[in-house]
Amino acid sequence: MSANDPSDTILFAERPEWADLTPVSQYENIQPLAPIFYKPEYKDATDYFRGVVKIGEMSPRVLALTETIIRLNPAHYSAWQYRYQTLLATNSSLSAELELTNELTKAYIKTYQVWHHRRLLLTKLNDPVPELAFIEDALTLDAKNYHTWSYRQWLLAHYDRAEMWAGELPFVERLLEEDVRNNSAWHHRFFVVFERGAEAGEDIVKRELAFAKEKIALAPNNNSAWNYLRGVLDHSHVPYASQTAFVKLYVSASAPQTGTDEVVDLENPLPAQGAELPCAAAIEFLADIYEAEGKAGLSRAVPLWKSLGDEHDTIRKKYWEYRIREATAAAQTS
Amino acid sequence: MSKPVVIPPLTQKGHAAHCNRCLAGLPASLLDLDGSRMAISFYCLGTLDITGLVDQKITDTDRESWKEWIWDQQAGGVYGSGFRPGPFMTTTENQPSQHLATYSNDYSTPHIIMTYCALLSLAILRDDFTKLDRKGLLQFLRSCQGADGSFSTIPGAGDGDLRMTYCAFAISALLNDWSGIDAPRAFAYLRRCRTYEGGYGQSPTCEAIGGPTYCALASVYLAPPHLAMPLTPAERKQTTRWLLQTQNETGGLSGRTGKLADACYCFWCSASLDILGDRALLNTPAMAAFLASCQFNFGGIAKAPGTTPDPYHTYLSLAAVAIAPPETEDGSWRLQPLNTLINATTDTVKWAKEHIPARAY
Ligand SMILES: [Zn+2]
């Protein structure tokens, strides 16, 4: 049923095929809180829906009825819930339902219920592979939609099939190609690489560090990439100090000149031409490295925090002052 | 150096008026709120409460009929009792009376988020809670908890996430009775939601985001000592860092790394900082200036400047301000103090804690 379908405008109360059902109107006392001025077609459809639920009817016409309600109010969770049970009770084709849900998912992409319905269908259909392409397509509508990403992560974790995991890194890379600041894509990468259950080996950690640094080089002021770099190091218990040479390249006010005879250093990629430097995230990172040295590093960390508070990240001035206080106090007691 | 921030006045009366209008009625364009009317009502009543205008704006007649409307949504059945979002699935044949309404199918059960909202709304209206089915409510909490420790919106839905974990913890705290939940299992689930960034995702494997981070932290700090599962010092530090990072050059806070600032996340993230004891580290004047710019000329606060206001963003913006109001000469930013863990004014939470728990008579 499309919005232009003339059959849509015929109320259920006027449809002969529904004449046998007694509609049940909503009970509301005299002075309700936040009443909604219902459209006539919504009142009509929900009157019939309450009538259906009351007698427990589960039939093909209930599918038409619940679809009407869902299109008027996609957050009507009872309609979704009843629809799903009706699909099962009537032995309806769940692939056909998934087909319809494709359209509904894109139309109501921010609604919890449509994604939950999809999840229920998949659990019955057990055919997750085509879903990956559907999700990638849905992400073209909204590349950071939380429900869409959650669904992809659920799908991968729930089915845990090697052939599904296999395409995930190229998929993330396609998305980061479009927007290197898409934190959802960064998060997904972390999930795919480190949260599959198997421990990520040394070579994988090395690969991920190189990946994050390559992206930082392209756009240094990108918290997503820096958080990822930190995440990889934390996860694999590698000290931040291992990145000192790299981070220093982003702390100075101007990009270092590349000599023609220099080989490209994959571990320490240089900032892209025109990158805005110095980079606050790099200053913070370097200060963390010095702080971890204890008393000895304090005198080098403090000026960095000061520069963040006074110049490079003034909105968080109070935080940087706090960091100075904390580190100073820690050095005195150690 | 940052310029000193100029903070325009907070137009409290206008925001209260916006919410009063919504309590009176919502347009058909907001049909999709039909299944969450209790939540909208809570944001509206919360706005009147936090601006200190409940007595001035709510007549005695309204107060009584609104309380009655809320109690009409309490229903009991095989899963226990709690509150429904509104009457959208009740029928004239099943009219509530003074006695507890009943549900006889899985399609009109109570809803855990709406139950949390209803309890606080009743407390704002200073109800005496004699009608509360406490035993049934504990049973309802049990019916919502799944094997993985999460809580679903309605029994058996299997849609668990941290929002409902928080509601279960807040309801237990209000009841002063933790027998309705399996706390160790709930914490096991909660911990799986933590991400490498230091925030919490809405469910395990999901990206760190402000709302669920508040839900996780508030749950951790609401739990009584014998059930508590505190964060490690390293986790706390990392979470504070991530929360502070959500404040961007607009002064507003975003829900996730690199996203645009949004008024509701000014609450979720700053309240999270408050829970951790680190609220003072946030740039309060900059956040207030952002929220001021989200104010709509005719009342209400929107998620971002130039967008349409709604009760959700209005209430949460005010709640964010109430935690740590900026110093201004006109005093317009002064609000009723907030209980951050329960998310209602301290007076309302005091009332709730005096009247909701079962009493030995
Ligand atoms: Zn928002």
PDB file of N, CA and C in Angstrom, chain B residues 254-326:
ATOM      1  N   SER B 254      28.228  16.498  22.297  1.00  0.00           N
ATOM      2  CA  SER B 254      27.679  15.563  21.319  1.00  0.00           C
ATOM      3  C   SER B 254      27.547  14.189  21.969  1.00  0.00           C
ATOM      4  N   GLY B 255      26.734  13.338  21.352  1.00  0.00           N
ATOM      5  CA  GLY B 255      26.512  12.013  21.934  1.00  0.00           C
ATOM      6  C   GLY B 255      27.635  11.038  21.646  1.00  0.00           C
ATOM      7  N   ARG B 256      28.312  11.240  20.509  1.00  0.00           N
ATOM      8  CA  ARG B 256      29.368  10.319  20.105  1.00  0.00           C
ATOM      9  C   ARG B 256      30.538  11.129  19.552  1.00  0.00           C
ATOM     10  N   THR B 257      31.688  10.520  19.513  1.00  0.00           N
ATOM     11  CA  THR B 257      32.882  11.189  19.007  1.00  0.00           C
ATOM     12  C   THR B 257      32.628  11.730  17.600  1.00  0.00           C
ATOM     13  N   GLY B 258      32.884  13.013  17.432  1.00  0.00           N
ATOM     14  CA  GLY B 258      32.820  13.612  16.102  1.00  0.00           C
ATOM     15  C   GLY B 258      31.436  13.975  15.608  1.00  0.00           C
ATOM     16  N   LYS B 259      30.391  13.751  16.412  1.00  0.00           N
ATOM     17  CA  LYS B 259      29.038  14.125  15.962  1.00  0.00           C
ATOM     18  C   LYS B 259      28.735  15.571  16.358  1.00  0.00           C
ATOM     19  N   LEU B 260      27.630  16.098  15.839  1.00  0.00           N
ATOM     20  CA  LEU B 260      27.245  17.467  16.159  1.00  0.00           C
ATOM     21  C   LEU B 260      26.725  17.556  17.598  1.00  0.00           C
ATOM     22  N   ALA B 261      26.864  18.743  18.188  1.00  0.00           N
ATOM     23  CA  ALA B 261      26.351  18.953  19.543  1.00  0.00           C
ATOM     24  C   ALA B 261      24.828  18.877  19.533  1.00  0.00           C
ATOM     25  N   ASP B 262      24.273  18.433  20.648  1.00  0.00           N
ATOM     26  CA  ASP B 262      22.828  18.248  20.762  1.00  0.00           C
ATOM     27  C   ASP B 262      22.461  18.515  22.220  1.00  0.00           C
ATOM     28  N   ALA B 263      21.396  19.304  22.419  1.00  0.00           N
ATOM     29  CA  ALA B 263      21.020  19.721  23.774  1.00  0.00           C
ATOM     30  C   ALA B 263      20.835  18.545  24.729  1.00  0.00           C
ATOM     31  N   CYS B 264      20.255  17.435  24.245  1.00  0.00           N
ATOM     32  CA  CYS B 264      20.000  16.326  25.179  1.00  0.00           C
ATOM     33  C   CYS B 264      21.305  15.712  25.672  1.00  0.00           C
ATOM     34  N   TYR B 265      22.330  15.721  24.822  1.00  0.00           N
ATOM     35  CA  TYR B 265      23.611  15.164  25.266  1.00  0.00           C
ATOM     36  C   TYR B 265      24.333  16.084  26.238  1.00  0.00           C
ATOM     37  N   CYS B 266      23.930  17.350  26.267  1.00  0.00           N
ATOM     38  CA  CYS B 266      24.460  18.224  27.313  1.00  0.00           C
ATOM     39  C   CYS B 266      24.058  17.655  28.663  1.00  0.00           C
ATOM     40  N   PHE B 267      22.857  17.070  28.708  1.00  0.00           N
ATOM     41  CA  PHE B 267      22.468  16.398  29.953  1.00  0.00           C
ATOM     42  C   PHE B 267      23.183  15.063  30.109  1.00  0.00           C
ATOM     43  N   TRP B 268      23.011  14.173  29.164  1.00  0.00           N
ATOM     44  CA  TRP B 268      23.527  12.799  29.352  1.00  0.00           C
ATOM     45  C   TRP B 268      25.018  12.797  29.691  1.00  0.00           C
ATOM     46  N   CYS B 269      25.787  13.635  29.005  1.00  0.00           N
ATOM     47  CA  CYS B 269      27.238  13.613  29.245  1.00  0.00           C
ATOM     48  C   CYS B 269      27.628  14.400  30.491  1.00  0.00           C
ATOM     49  N   SER B 270      26.992  15.551  30.735  1.00  0.00           N
ATOM     50  CA  SER B 270      27.385  16.309  31.927  1.00  0.00           C
ATOM     51  C   SER B 270      26.873  15.629  33.182  1.00  0.00           C
ATOM     52  N   ALA B 271      25.717  14.981  33.106  1.00  0.00           N
ATOM     53  CA  ALA B 271      25.213  14.225  34.258  1.00  0.00           C
ATOM     54  C   ALA B 271      26.152  13.051  34.547  1.00  0.00           C
ATOM     55  N   SER B 272      26.673  12.432  33.504  1.00  0.00           N
ATOM     56  CA  SER B 272      27.631  11.335  33.687  1.00  0.00           C
ATOM     57  C   SER B 272      28.872  11.837  34.421  1.00  0.00           C
ATOM     58  N   LEU B 273      29.334  13.020  34.018  1.00  0.00           N
ATOM     59  CA  LEU B 273      30.494  13.605  34.697  1.00  0.00           C
ATOM     60  C   LEU B 273      30.169  13.889  36.158  1.00  0.00           C
ATOM     61  N   ASP B 274      28.958  14.371  36.399  1.00  0.00           N
ATOM     62  CA  ASP B 274      28.551  14.673  37.768  1.00  0.00           C
ATOM     63  C   ASP B 274      28.570  13.404  38.618  1.00  0.00           C
ATOM     64  N   ILE B 275      28.093  12.312  38.052  1.00  0.00           N
ATOM     65  CA  ILE B 275      28.076  11.039  38.775  1.00  0.00           C
ATOM     66  C   ILE B 275      29.499  10.616  39.143  1.00  0.00           C
ATOM     67  N   LEU B 276      30.429  10.876  38.227  1.00  0.00           N
ATOM     68  CA  LEU B 276      31.825  10.505  38.480  1.00  0.00           C
ATOM     69  C   LEU B 276      32.538  11.511  39.384  1.00  0.00           C
ATOM     70  N   GLY B 277      31.850  12.593  39.733  1.00  0.00           N
ATOM     71  CA  GLY B 277      32.465  13.618  40.578  1.00  0.00           C
ATOM     72  C   GLY B 277      33.345  14.587  39.806  1.00  0.00           C
ATOM     73  N   ASP B 278      33.230  14.574  38.482  1.00  0.00           N
ATOM     74  CA  ASP B 278      34.094  15.406  37.649  1.00  0.00           C
ATOM     75  C   ASP B 278      33.346  16.495  36.888  1.00  0.00           C
ATOM     76  N   ARG B 279      32.158  16.848  37.328  1.00  0.00           N
ATOM     77  CA  ARG B 279      31.370  17.841  36.615  1.00  0.00           C
ATOM     78  C   ARG B 279      32.084  19.193  36.538  1.00  0.00           C
ATOM     79  N   ALA B 280      32.865  19.519  37.573  1.00  0.00           N
ATOM     80  CA  ALA B 280      33.524  20.834  37.627  1.00  0.00           C
ATOM     81  C   ALA B 280      34.544  21.019  36.500  1.00  0.00           C
ATOM     82  N   LEU B 281      34.933  19.919  35.837  1.00  0.00           N
ATOM     83  CA  LEU B 281      35.946  20.030  34.790  1.00  0.00           C
ATOM     84  C   LEU B 281      35.362  20.488  33.455  1.00  0.00           C
ATOM     85  N   LEU B 282      34.040  20.483  33.367  1.00  0.00           N
ATOM     86  CA  LEU B 282      33.377  20.861  32.115  1.00  0.00           C
ATOM     87  C   LEU B 282      33.299  22.383  32.009  1.00  0.00           C
ATOM     88  N   ASN B 283      33.318  22.880  30.779  1.00  0.00           N
ATOM     89  CA  ASN B 283      33.206  24.321  30.551  1.00  0.00           C
ATOM     90  C   ASN B 283      31.727  24.724  30.626  1.00  0.00           C
ATOM     91  N   THR B 284      31.316  25.149  31.816  1.00  0.00           N
ATOM     92  CA  THR B 284      29.903  25.455  32.063  1.00  0.00           C
ATOM     93  C   THR B 284      29.390  26.655  31.260  1.00  0.00           C
ATOM     94  N   PRO B 285      30.101  27.790  31.236  1.00  0.00           N
ATOM     95  CA  PRO B 285      29.569  28.930  30.465  1.00  0.00           C
ATOM     96  C   PRO B 285      29.385  28.603  28.982  1.00  0.00           C
ATOM     97  N   ALA B 286      30.330  27.845  28.421  1.00  0.00           N
ATOM     98  CA  ALA B 286      30.220  27.511  26.993  1.00  0.00           C
ATOM     99  C   ALA B 286      29.003  26.625  26.746  1.00  0.00           C
ATOM    100  N   MET B 287      28.760  25.672  27.650  1.00  0.00           N
ATOM    101  CA  MET B 287      27.600  24.798  27.480  1.00  0.00           C
ATOM    102  C   MET B 287      26.303  25.593  27.629  1.00  0.00           C
ATOM    103  N   ALA B 288      26.279  26.497  28.609  1.00  0.00           N
ATOM    104  CA  ALA B 288      25.078  27.307  28.819  1.00  0.00           C
ATOM    105  C   ALA B 288      24.805  28.179  27.590  1.00  0.00           C
ATOM    106  N   ALA B 289      25.857  28.736  27.013  1.00  0.00           N
ATOM    107  CA  ALA B 289      25.667  29.578  25.824  1.00  0.00           C
ATOM    108  C   ALA B 289      25.077  28.756  24.682  1.00  0.00           C
ATOM    109  N   PHE B 290      25.537  27.501  24.556  1.00  0.00           N
ATOM    110  CA  PHE B 290      24.968  26.634  23.519  1.00  0.00           C
ATOM    111  C   PHE B 290      23.486  26.379  23.789  1.00  0.00           C
ATOM    112  N   LEU B 291      23.166  26.033  25.019  1.00  0.00           N
ATOM    113  CA  LEU B 291      21.761  25.750  25.355  1.00  0.00           C
ATOM    114  C   LEU B 291      20.898  26.993  25.153  1.00  0.00           C
ATOM    115  N   ALA B 292      21.465  28.142  25.484  1.00  0.00           N
ATOM    116  CA  ALA B 292      20.711  29.391  25.277  1.00  0.00           C
ATOM    117  C   ALA B 292      20.364  29.546  23.798  1.00  0.00           C
ATOM    118  N   SER B 293      21.295  29.148  22.940  1.00  0.00           N
ATOM    119  CA  SER B 293      21.059  29.302  21.502  1.00  0.00           C
ATOM    120  C   SER B 293      20.062  28.268  20.972  1.00  0.00           C
ATOM    121  N   CYS B 294      19.773  27.253  21.753  1.00  0.00           N
ATOM    122  CA  CYS B 294      18.777  26.248  21.350  1.00  0.00           C
ATOM    123  C   CYS B 294      17.369  26.643  21.781  1.00  0.00           C
ATOM    124  N   GLN B 295      17.262  27.756  22.517  1.00  0.00           N
ATOM    125  CA  GLN B 295      15.938  28.186  22.992  1.00  0.00           C
ATOM    126  C   GLN B 295      15.115  28.706  21.827  1.00  0.00           C
ATOM    127  N   PHE B 296      13.859  28.309  21.819  1.00  0.00           N
ATOM    128  CA  PHE B 296      12.934  28.749  20.783  1.00  0.00           C
ATOM    129  C   PHE B 296      12.255  30.026  21.279  1.00  0.00           C
ATOM    130  N   ASN B 297      12.058  30.970  20.375  1.00  0.00           N
ATOM    131  CA  ASN B 297      11.481  32.269  20.761  1.00  0.00           C
ATOM    132  C   ASN B 297      10.167  32.158  21.511  1.00  0.00           C
ATOM    133  N   PHE B 298       9.360  31.172  21.112  1.00  0.00           N
ATOM    134  CA  PHE B 298       8.035  31.065  21.718  1.00  0.00           C
ATOM    135  C   PHE B 298       7.974  29.972  22.788  1.00  0.00           C
ATOM    136  N   GLY B 299       9.127  29.648  23.352  1.00  0.00           N
ATOM    137  CA  GLY B 299       9.164  28.668  24.430  1.00  0.00           C
ATOM    138  C   GLY B 299       9.615  27.299  23.962  1.00  0.00           C
ATOM    139  N   GLY B 300      10.279  26.591  24.849  1.00  0.00           N
ATOM    140  CA  GLY B 300      10.788  25.264  24.512  1.00  0.00           C
ATOM    141  C   GLY B 300      12.239  25.324  24.068  1.00  0.00           C
ATOM    142  N   ILE B 301      12.931  24.211  24.219  1.00  0.00           N
ATOM    143  CA  ILE B 301      14.335  24.131  23.817  1.00  0.00           C
ATOM    144  C   ILE B 301      14.459  23.000  22.793  1.00  0.00           C
ATOM    145  N   ALA B 302      15.228  23.279  21.747  1.00  0.00           N
ATOM    146  CA  ALA B 302      15.392  22.313  20.655  1.00  0.00           C
ATOM    147  C   ALA B 302      16.735  21.616  20.778  1.00  0.00           C
ATOM    148  N   LYS B 303      16.939  20.577  19.975  1.00  0.00           N
ATOM    149  CA  LYS B 303      18.198  19.833  20.071  1.00  0.00           C
ATOM    150  C   LYS B 303      19.390  20.660  19.598  1.00  0.00           C
ATOM    151  N   ALA B 304      19.125  21.569  18.660  1.00  0.00           N
ATOM    152  CA  ALA B 304      20.198  22.411  18.125  1.00  0.00           C
ATOM    153  C   ALA B 304      19.579  23.742  17.710  1.00  0.00           C
ATOM    154  N   PRO B 305      20.399  24.789  17.574  1.00  0.00           N
ATOM    155  CA  PRO B 305      19.827  26.079  17.170  1.00  0.00           C
ATOM    156  C   PRO B 305      19.048  25.957  15.866  1.00  0.00           C
ATOM    157  N   GLY B 306      17.894  26.597  15.809  1.00  0.00           N
ATOM    158  CA  GLY B 306      17.132  26.638  14.561  1.00  0.00           C
ATOM    159  C   GLY B 306      16.270  25.422  14.304  1.00  0.00           C
ATOM    160  N   THR B 307      16.222  24.477  15.222  1.00  0.00           N
ATOM    161  CA  THR B 307      15.340  23.327  15.022  1.00  0.00           C
ATOM    162  C   THR B 307      14.137  23.449  15.971  1.00  0.00           C
ATOM    163  N   THR B 308      13.170  22.537  15.815  1.00  0.00           N
ATOM    164  CA  THR B 308      11.909  22.637  16.562  1.00  0.00           C
ATOM    165  C   THR B 308      12.057  22.119  17.996  1.00  0.00           C
ATOM    166  N   PRO B 309      11.536  22.869  18.975  1.00  0.00           N
ATOM    167  CA  PRO B 309      11.642  22.419  20.369  1.00  0.00           C
ATOM    168  C   PRO B 309      10.695  21.266  20.670  1.00  0.00           C
ATOM    169  N   ASP B 310      10.998  20.515  21.700  1.00  0.00           N
ATOM    170  CA  ASP B 310      10.121  19.436  22.152  1.00  0.00           C
ATOM    171  C   ASP B 310      10.353  19.249  23.645  1.00  0.00           C
ATOM    172  N   PRO B 311       9.410  18.598  24.343  1.00  0.00           N
ATOM    173  CA  PRO B 311       9.539  18.447  25.806  1.00  0.00           C
ATOM    174  C   PRO B 311      10.797  17.680  26.232  1.00  0.00           C
ATOM    175  N   TYR B 312      11.207  16.702  25.434  1.00  0.00           N
ATOM    176  CA  TYR B 312      12.396  15.903  25.768  1.00  0.00           C
ATOM    177  C   TYR B 312      13.640  16.782  25.850  1.00  0.00           C
ATOM    178  N   HIS B 313      13.889  17.559  24.805  1.00  0.00           N
ATOM    179  CA  HIS B 313      15.077  18.414  24.823  1.00  0.00           C
ATOM    180  C   HIS B 313      14.929  19.569  25.807  1.00  0.00           C
ATOM    181  N   THR B 314      13.682  20.035  25.989  1.00  0.00           N
ATOM    182  CA  THR B 314      13.461  21.120  26.943  1.00  0.00           C
ATOM    183  C   THR B 314      13.822  20.658  28.356  1.00  0.00           C
ATOM    184  N   TYR B 315      13.238  19.538  28.758  1.00  0.00           N
ATOM    185  CA  TYR B 315      13.496  19.062  30.120  1.00  0.00           C
ATOM    186  C   TYR B 315      14.979  18.727  30.327  1.00  0.00           C
ATOM    187  N   LEU B 316      15.563  17.989  29.392  1.00  0.00           N
ATOM    188  CA  LEU B 316      16.943  17.555  29.602  1.00  0.00           C
ATOM    189  C   LEU B 316      17.918  18.731  29.602  1.00  0.00           C
ATOM    190  N   SER B 317      17.636  19.748  28.808  1.00  0.00           N
ATOM    191  CA  SER B 317      18.496  20.940  28.829  1.00  0.00           C
ATOM    192  C   SER B 317      18.449  21.588  30.203  1.00  0.00           C
ATOM    193  N   LEU B 318      17.228  21.727  30.732  1.00  0.00           N
ATOM    194  CA  LEU B 318      17.073  22.351  32.044  1.00  0.00           C
ATOM    195  C   LEU B 318      17.730  21.491  33.123  1.00  0.00           C
ATOM    196  N   ALA B 319      17.586  20.183  32.995  1.00  0.00           N
ATOM    197  CA  ALA B 319      18.204  19.282  33.975  1.00  0.00           C
ATOM    198  C   ALA B 319      19.725  19.425  33.937  1.00  0.00           C
ATOM    199  N   ALA B 320      20.268  19.590  32.726  1.00  0.00           N
ATOM    200  CA  ALA B 320      21.715  19.780  32.587  1.00  0.00           C
ATOM    201  C   ALA B 320      22.147  21.062  33.288  1.00  0.00           C
ATOM    202  N   VAL B 321      21.347  22.108  33.128  1.00  0.00           N
ATOM    203  CA  VAL B 321      21.663  23.394  33.765  1.00  0.00           C
ATOM    204  C   VAL B 321      21.571  23.261  35.279  1.00  0.00           C
ATOM    205  N   ALA B 322      20.519  22.564  35.747  1.00  0.00           N
ATOM    206  CA  ALA B 322      20.268  22.471  37.193  1.00  0.00           C
ATOM    207  C   ALA B 322      21.427  21.807  37.939  1.00  0.00           C
ATOM    208  N   ILE B 323      22.137  20.909  37.268  1.00  0.00           N
ATOM    209  CA  ILE B 323      23.256  20.217  37.923  1.00  0.00           C
ATOM    210  C   ILE B 323      24.347  21.210  38.306  1.00  0.00           C
ATOM    211  N   ALA B 324      24.611  22.156  37.418  1.00  0.00           N
ATOM    212  CA  ALA B 324      25.662  23.147  37.670  1.00  0.00           C
ATOM    213  C   ALA B 324      25.326  24.433  36.920  1.00  0.00           C
ATOM    214  N   PRO B 325      24.485  25.286  37.486  1.00  0.00           N
ATOM    215  CA  PRO B 325      24.065  26.501  36.777  1.00  0.00           C
ATOM    216  C   PRO B 325      25.237  27.469  36.587  1.00  0.00           C
ATOM    217  N   PRO B 326      25.268  28.163  35.451  1.00  0.00           N
ATOM    218  CA  PRO B 326      26.313  29.165  35.243  1.00  0.00           C
ATOM    219  C   PRO B 326      26.009  30.405  36.089  1.00  0.00           C
TER     220      PRO B 326
END
